[in-house]
Amino acid sequence: QSALTQPASVSGSPGQSITISCTGTSSDVGSYNLVSWYQQYPGKAPKLIIYETSKRPSGVSNRFSGSKSRNTASLTVSGLQAEDEADYYCCSYARSSPFVFGTGTKVTVL
Amino acid sequence: QVQLQESGPGLVKPSETLSLTCTVSGASITSYYWNWIRQPAGKGLEWIGRLYAGGATNYNPSLTDRVTMSLDTSKSQFSLKLNSVTAADTAVYYCALGMAVLDPWGQGTLVTVSS
């Protein structure tokens, strides 16, 4: 099972919106609404910010939103803030494995 | 509030067995799915496997030949054993709760494979 494909880096200015893509196949992202997204600060454990493709856990800012089209899931961060600078990973259920992670995206706030 | 804490040796010799334990508080370990994930320095996350109370396990196909996971319900712990380790197994190892989503995570523990 190959890792899902994410852009290595995405950047934006404060207040702008950015979108991170997560491309899989019809065996994972395309077949299940079980995509989750994790935010990770340096030296810290990942934190869940989106689950079941578009749902937000309690306490997560509504500036984070998720969506999916065919084999590609997306995470949008609106109203970008300095505190959003972190690494972001998507993850999908797959036929061959319960969890397949994306390659990770470093978000830089300019 | 569910909390998880990894523990185990920080240094393992090549060809030996890596053994880690995750202690769970705030949830019954006889319910739910319990996972191990790892992350080499500067690299991405890799799901290692999971187990469910009753002993059912799922392992990453790329690691299945070397991985064993088990539960100790009396101590509210679950464990990971990875045998025949090499330098490529050097990583921060995390435990996490979840069947279709991983939440919460432990803080992680660094394991270095070196002689």
PDB file of N, CA and C in Angstrom, chain A residues 1 34 36 38 40 43-48 50-52 57 87 89 91 93 96-103, chain B residues 35 37 39 42-47 50 58-61 94 97-108:
ATOM      1  N   GLN A   1       0.836  -1.189   0.000  1.00  0.00           N
ATOM      2  CA  GLN A   1       0.000   0.000   0.000  1.00  0.00           C
ATOM      3  C   GLN A   1       0.876   1.246   0.000  1.00  0.00           C
ATOM      4  N   LEU A  34     -13.567   7.928   4.941  1.00  0.00           N
ATOM      5  CA  LEU A  34     -12.822   7.718   6.190  1.00  0.00           C
ATOM      6  C   LEU A  34     -11.449   8.363   6.075  1.00  0.00           C
ATOM      7  N   SER A  36      -8.977  11.215   7.438  1.00  0.00           N
ATOM      8  CA  SER A  36      -8.731  12.065   8.604  1.00  0.00           C
ATOM      9  C   SER A  36      -7.486  12.908   8.349  1.00  0.00           C
ATOM     10  N   TYR A  38      -4.369  15.278  10.394  1.00  0.00           N
ATOM     11  CA  TYR A  38      -3.651  15.475  11.649  1.00  0.00           C
ATOM     12  C   TYR A  38      -2.696  16.653  11.505  1.00  0.00           C
ATOM     13  N   GLN A  40       0.641  18.470  13.214  1.00  0.00           N
ATOM     14  CA  GLN A  40       1.774  18.112  14.056  1.00  0.00           C
ATOM     15  C   GLN A  40       2.767  19.258  14.155  1.00  0.00           C
ATOM     16  N   GLY A  43       8.363  18.183  17.308  1.00  0.00           N
ATOM     17  CA  GLY A  43       8.599  17.535  18.585  1.00  0.00           C
ATOM     18  C   GLY A  43       7.343  17.110  19.332  1.00  0.00           C
ATOM     19  N   LYS A  44       6.200  17.270  18.709  1.00  0.00           N
ATOM     20  CA  LYS A  44       4.932  16.926  19.367  1.00  0.00           C
ATOM     21  C   LYS A  44       4.223  15.798  18.632  1.00  0.00           C
ATOM     22  N   ALA A  45       3.272  15.179  19.320  1.00  0.00           N
ATOM     23  CA  ALA A  45       2.473  14.143  18.699  1.00  0.00           C
ATOM     24  C   ALA A  45       1.435  14.765  17.765  1.00  0.00           C
ATOM     25  N   PRO A  46       1.053  14.045  16.728  1.00  0.00           N
ATOM     26  CA  PRO A  46      -0.019  14.540  15.845  1.00  0.00           C
ATOM     27  C   PRO A  46      -1.322  14.712  16.612  1.00  0.00           C
ATOM     28  N   LYS A  47      -2.121  15.658  16.133  1.00  0.00           N
ATOM     29  CA  LYS A  47      -3.420  15.942  16.732  1.00  0.00           C
ATOM     30  C   LYS A  47      -4.487  15.865  15.647  1.00  0.00           C
ATOM     31  N   LEU A  48      -5.566  15.172  15.938  1.00  0.00           N
ATOM     32  CA  LEU A  48      -6.666  15.032  14.987  1.00  0.00           C
ATOM     33  C   LEU A  48      -7.385  16.364  14.800  1.00  0.00           C
ATOM     34  N   ILE A  50      -9.524  16.726  11.583  1.00  0.00           N
ATOM     35  CA  ILE A  50     -10.662  16.389  10.733  1.00  0.00           C
ATOM     36  C   ILE A  50     -10.804  14.869  10.720  1.00  0.00           C
ATOM     37  N   TYR A  51     -12.034  14.376  10.799  1.00  0.00           N
ATOM     38  CA  TYR A  51     -12.266  12.944  10.669  1.00  0.00           C
ATOM     39  C   TYR A  51     -13.478  12.705   9.776  1.00  0.00           C
ATOM     40  N   GLU A  52     -13.586  11.494   9.283  1.00  0.00           N
ATOM     41  CA  GLU A  52     -14.659  11.143   8.337  1.00  0.00           C
ATOM     42  C   GLU A  52     -14.790  12.203   7.255  1.00  0.00           C
ATOM     43  N   PRO A  57     -13.510  17.563  15.207  1.00  0.00           N
ATOM     44  CA  PRO A  57     -13.670  17.204  16.626  1.00  0.00           C
ATOM     45  C   PRO A  57     -13.992  18.454  17.443  1.00  0.00           C
ATOM     46  N   ASP A  87       3.143  20.814  10.428  1.00  0.00           N
ATOM     47  CA  ASP A  87       3.031  19.765   9.421  1.00  0.00           C
ATOM     48  C   ASP A  87       1.628  19.176   9.479  1.00  0.00           C
ATOM     49  N   TYR A  89      -0.861  15.943   8.006  1.00  0.00           N
ATOM     50  CA  TYR A  89      -0.897  14.617   7.388  1.00  0.00           C
ATOM     51  C   TYR A  89      -2.345  14.184   7.159  1.00  0.00           C
ATOM     52  N   CYS A  91      -4.856  10.864   6.179  1.00  0.00           N
ATOM     53  CA  CYS A  91      -4.854   9.437   6.463  1.00  0.00           C
ATOM     54  C   CYS A  91      -6.162   8.856   5.962  1.00  0.00           C
ATOM     55  N   TYR A  93      -8.626   5.163   5.309  1.00  0.00           N
ATOM     56  CA  TYR A  93      -8.853   3.726   5.370  1.00  0.00           C
ATOM     57  C   TYR A  93      -8.609   3.178   3.968  1.00  0.00           C
ATOM     58  N   SER A  96      -6.455  -2.606   1.914  1.00  0.00           N
ATOM     59  CA  SER A  96      -5.334  -3.435   2.363  1.00  0.00           C
ATOM     60  C   SER A  96      -4.854  -3.097   3.766  1.00  0.00           C
ATOM     61  N   SER A  97      -5.335  -1.981   4.322  1.00  0.00           N
ATOM     62  CA  SER A  97      -4.801  -1.525   5.606  1.00  0.00           C
ATOM     63  C   SER A  97      -5.755  -0.502   6.222  1.00  0.00           C
ATOM     64  N   PRO A  98      -6.003  -0.591   7.504  1.00  0.00           N
ATOM     65  CA  PRO A  98      -6.943   0.357   8.130  1.00  0.00           C
ATOM     66  C   PRO A  98      -6.481   1.811   8.061  1.00  0.00           C
ATOM     67  N   PHE A  99      -5.173   2.018   8.056  1.00  0.00           N
ATOM     68  CA  PHE A  99      -4.665   3.388   8.043  1.00  0.00           C
ATOM     69  C   PHE A  99      -3.514   3.512   7.051  1.00  0.00           C
ATOM     70  N   VAL A 100      -3.676   4.402   6.086  1.00  0.00           N
ATOM     71  CA  VAL A 100      -2.596   4.748   5.173  1.00  0.00           C
ATOM     72  C   VAL A 100      -2.405   6.254   5.264  1.00  0.00           C
ATOM     73  N   PHE A 101      -1.194   6.681   5.586  1.00  0.00           N
ATOM     74  CA  PHE A 101      -0.924   8.097   5.756  1.00  0.00           C
ATOM     75  C   PHE A 101      -0.483   8.749   4.461  1.00  0.00           C
ATOM     76  N   GLY A 102      -0.679  10.059   4.417  1.00  0.00           N
ATOM     77  CA  GLY A 102      -0.119  10.846   3.341  1.00  0.00           C
ATOM     78  C   GLY A 102       1.344  11.155   3.609  1.00  0.00           C
ATOM     79  N   THR A 103       1.991  11.740   2.623  1.00  0.00           N
ATOM     80  CA  THR A 103       3.419  12.023   2.714  1.00  0.00           C
ATOM     81  C   THR A 103       3.723  13.236   3.585  1.00  0.00           C
TER      82      THR A 103
ATOM     83  N   ASN B  35      -3.526   1.181  18.611  1.00  0.00           N
ATOM     84  CA  ASN B  35      -2.631   1.252  17.461  1.00  0.00           C
ATOM     85  C   ASN B  35      -1.206   1.659  17.835  1.00  0.00           C
ATOM     86  N   ILE B  37       2.094   3.570  15.763  1.00  0.00           N
ATOM     87  CA  ILE B  37       2.503   4.344  14.593  1.00  0.00           C
ATOM     88  C   ILE B  37       3.944   4.779  14.854  1.00  0.00           C
ATOM     89  N   GLN B  39       7.497   7.252  13.358  1.00  0.00           N
ATOM     90  CA  GLN B  39       7.906   8.381  12.524  1.00  0.00           C
ATOM     91  C   GLN B  39       9.416   8.557  12.615  1.00  0.00           C
ATOM     92  N   GLY B  42      12.428  13.545  10.782  1.00  0.00           N
ATOM     93  CA  GLY B  42      12.299  14.315   9.553  1.00  0.00           C
ATOM     94  C   GLY B  42      11.447  13.677   8.479  1.00  0.00           C
ATOM     95  N   LYS B  43      10.789  12.569   8.806  1.00  0.00           N
ATOM     96  CA  LYS B  43       9.993  11.860   7.803  1.00  0.00           C
ATOM     97  C   LYS B  43       8.535  11.753   8.229  1.00  0.00           C
ATOM     98  N   GLY B  44       7.756  11.060   7.415  1.00  0.00           N
ATOM     99  CA  GLY B  44       6.327  10.959   7.647  1.00  0.00           C
ATOM    100  C   GLY B  44       5.926   9.856   8.600  1.00  0.00           C
ATOM    101  N   LEU B  45       4.622   9.748   8.789  1.00  0.00           N
ATOM    102  CA  LEU B  45       4.058   8.763   9.709  1.00  0.00           C
ATOM    103  C   LEU B  45       3.840   7.432   9.009  1.00  0.00           C
ATOM    104  N   GLU B  46       4.058   6.365   9.745  1.00  0.00           N
ATOM    105  CA  GLU B  46       3.824   5.013   9.225  1.00  0.00           C
ATOM    106  C   GLU B  46       3.018   4.229  10.248  1.00  0.00           C
ATOM    107  N   TRP B  47       1.862   3.749   9.852  1.00  0.00           N
ATOM    108  CA  TRP B  47       1.040   2.914  10.725  1.00  0.00           C
ATOM    109  C   TRP B  47       1.661   1.524  10.800  1.00  0.00           C
ATOM    110  N   ARG B  50      -2.496  -2.659  14.686  1.00  0.00           N
ATOM    111  CA  ARG B  50      -3.446  -2.423  15.767  1.00  0.00           C
ATOM    112  C   ARG B  50      -3.934  -3.749  16.309  1.00  0.00           C
ATOM    113  N   ASN B  58      -4.331  -6.439  13.258  1.00  0.00           N
ATOM    114  CA  ASN B  58      -4.073  -6.083  11.858  1.00  0.00           C
ATOM    115  C   ASN B  58      -2.695  -5.442  11.826  1.00  0.00           C
ATOM    116  N   TYR B  59      -1.860  -5.876  10.910  1.00  0.00           N
ATOM    117  CA  TYR B  59      -0.520  -5.321  10.812  1.00  0.00           C
ATOM    118  C   TYR B  59      -0.295  -4.716   9.427  1.00  0.00           C
ATOM    119  N   ASN B  60       0.597  -3.721   9.394  1.00  0.00           N
ATOM    120  CA  ASN B  60       1.029  -3.169   8.105  1.00  0.00           C
ATOM    121  C   ASN B  60       1.668  -4.304   7.296  1.00  0.00           C
ATOM    122  N   PRO B  61       1.209  -4.503   6.079  1.00  0.00           N
ATOM    123  CA  PRO B  61       1.766  -5.612   5.283  1.00  0.00           C
ATOM    124  C   PRO B  61       3.286  -5.571   5.148  1.00  0.00           C
ATOM    125  N   TYR B  94       4.674   6.005  18.432  1.00  0.00           N
ATOM    126  CA  TYR B  94       3.485   6.508  19.099  1.00  0.00           C
ATOM    127  C   TYR B  94       2.468   5.383  19.258  1.00  0.00           C
ATOM    128  N   LEU B  97      -5.357   5.536  20.079  1.00  0.00           N
ATOM    129  CA  LEU B  97      -6.648   4.854  20.168  1.00  0.00           C
ATOM    130  C   LEU B  97      -7.426   5.066  18.875  1.00  0.00           C
ATOM    131  N   GLY B  98      -8.099   4.020  18.399  1.00  0.00           N
ATOM    132  CA  GLY B  98      -9.023   4.248  17.304  1.00  0.00           C
ATOM    133  C   GLY B  98      -9.185   3.121  16.322  1.00  0.00           C
ATOM    134  N   MET B  99     -10.393   3.039  15.755  1.00  0.00           N
ATOM    135  CA  MET B  99     -10.692   2.049  14.739  1.00  0.00           C
ATOM    136  C   MET B  99     -10.577   2.637  13.341  1.00  0.00           C
ATOM    137  N   ALA B 100     -11.215   3.782  13.115  1.00  0.00           N
ATOM    138  CA  ALA B 100     -11.169   4.434  11.806  1.00  0.00           C
ATOM    139  C   ALA B 100     -10.535   5.814  11.875  1.00  0.00           C
ATOM    140  N   VAL B 101     -10.217   6.250  13.068  1.00  0.00           N
ATOM    141  CA  VAL B 101      -9.553   7.527  13.280  1.00  0.00           C
ATOM    142  C   VAL B 101      -8.646   7.382  14.493  1.00  0.00           C
ATOM    143  N   LEU B 102      -7.525   8.065  14.488  1.00  0.00           N
ATOM    144  CA  LEU B 102      -6.537   7.910  15.557  1.00  0.00           C
ATOM    145  C   LEU B 102      -6.614   9.106  16.489  1.00  0.00           C
ATOM    146  N   ASP B 103      -7.184   8.877  17.675  1.00  0.00           N
ATOM    147  CA  ASP B 103      -7.362   9.958  18.626  1.00  0.00           C
ATOM    148  C   ASP B 103      -7.806   9.398  19.965  1.00  0.00           C
ATOM    149  N   PRO B 104      -7.049   9.700  21.047  1.00  0.00           N
ATOM    150  CA  PRO B 104      -5.848  10.528  21.089  1.00  0.00           C
ATOM    151  C   PRO B 104      -4.577   9.723  20.826  1.00  0.00           C
ATOM    152  N   TRP B 105      -3.447  10.427  20.867  1.00  0.00           N
ATOM    153  CA  TRP B 105      -2.128   9.828  20.696  1.00  0.00           C
ATOM    154  C   TRP B 105      -1.346   9.977  21.998  1.00  0.00           C
ATOM    155  N   GLY B 106      -0.399   9.064  22.206  1.00  0.00           N
ATOM    156  CA  GLY B 106       0.568   9.282  23.255  1.00  0.00           C
ATOM    157  C   GLY B 106       1.578  10.324  22.818  1.00  0.00           C
ATOM    158  N   GLN B 107       2.460  10.700  23.703  1.00  0.00           N
ATOM    159  CA  GLN B 107       3.427  11.747  23.391  1.00  0.00           C
ATOM    160  C   GLN B 107       4.572  11.243  22.523  1.00  0.00           C
ATOM    161  N   GLY B 108       4.728   9.922  22.440  1.00  0.00           N
ATOM    162  CA  GLY B 108       5.778   9.335  21.609  1.00  0.00           C
ATOM    163  C   GLY B 108       7.040   9.043  22.396  1.00  0.00           C
TER     164      GLY B 108
END
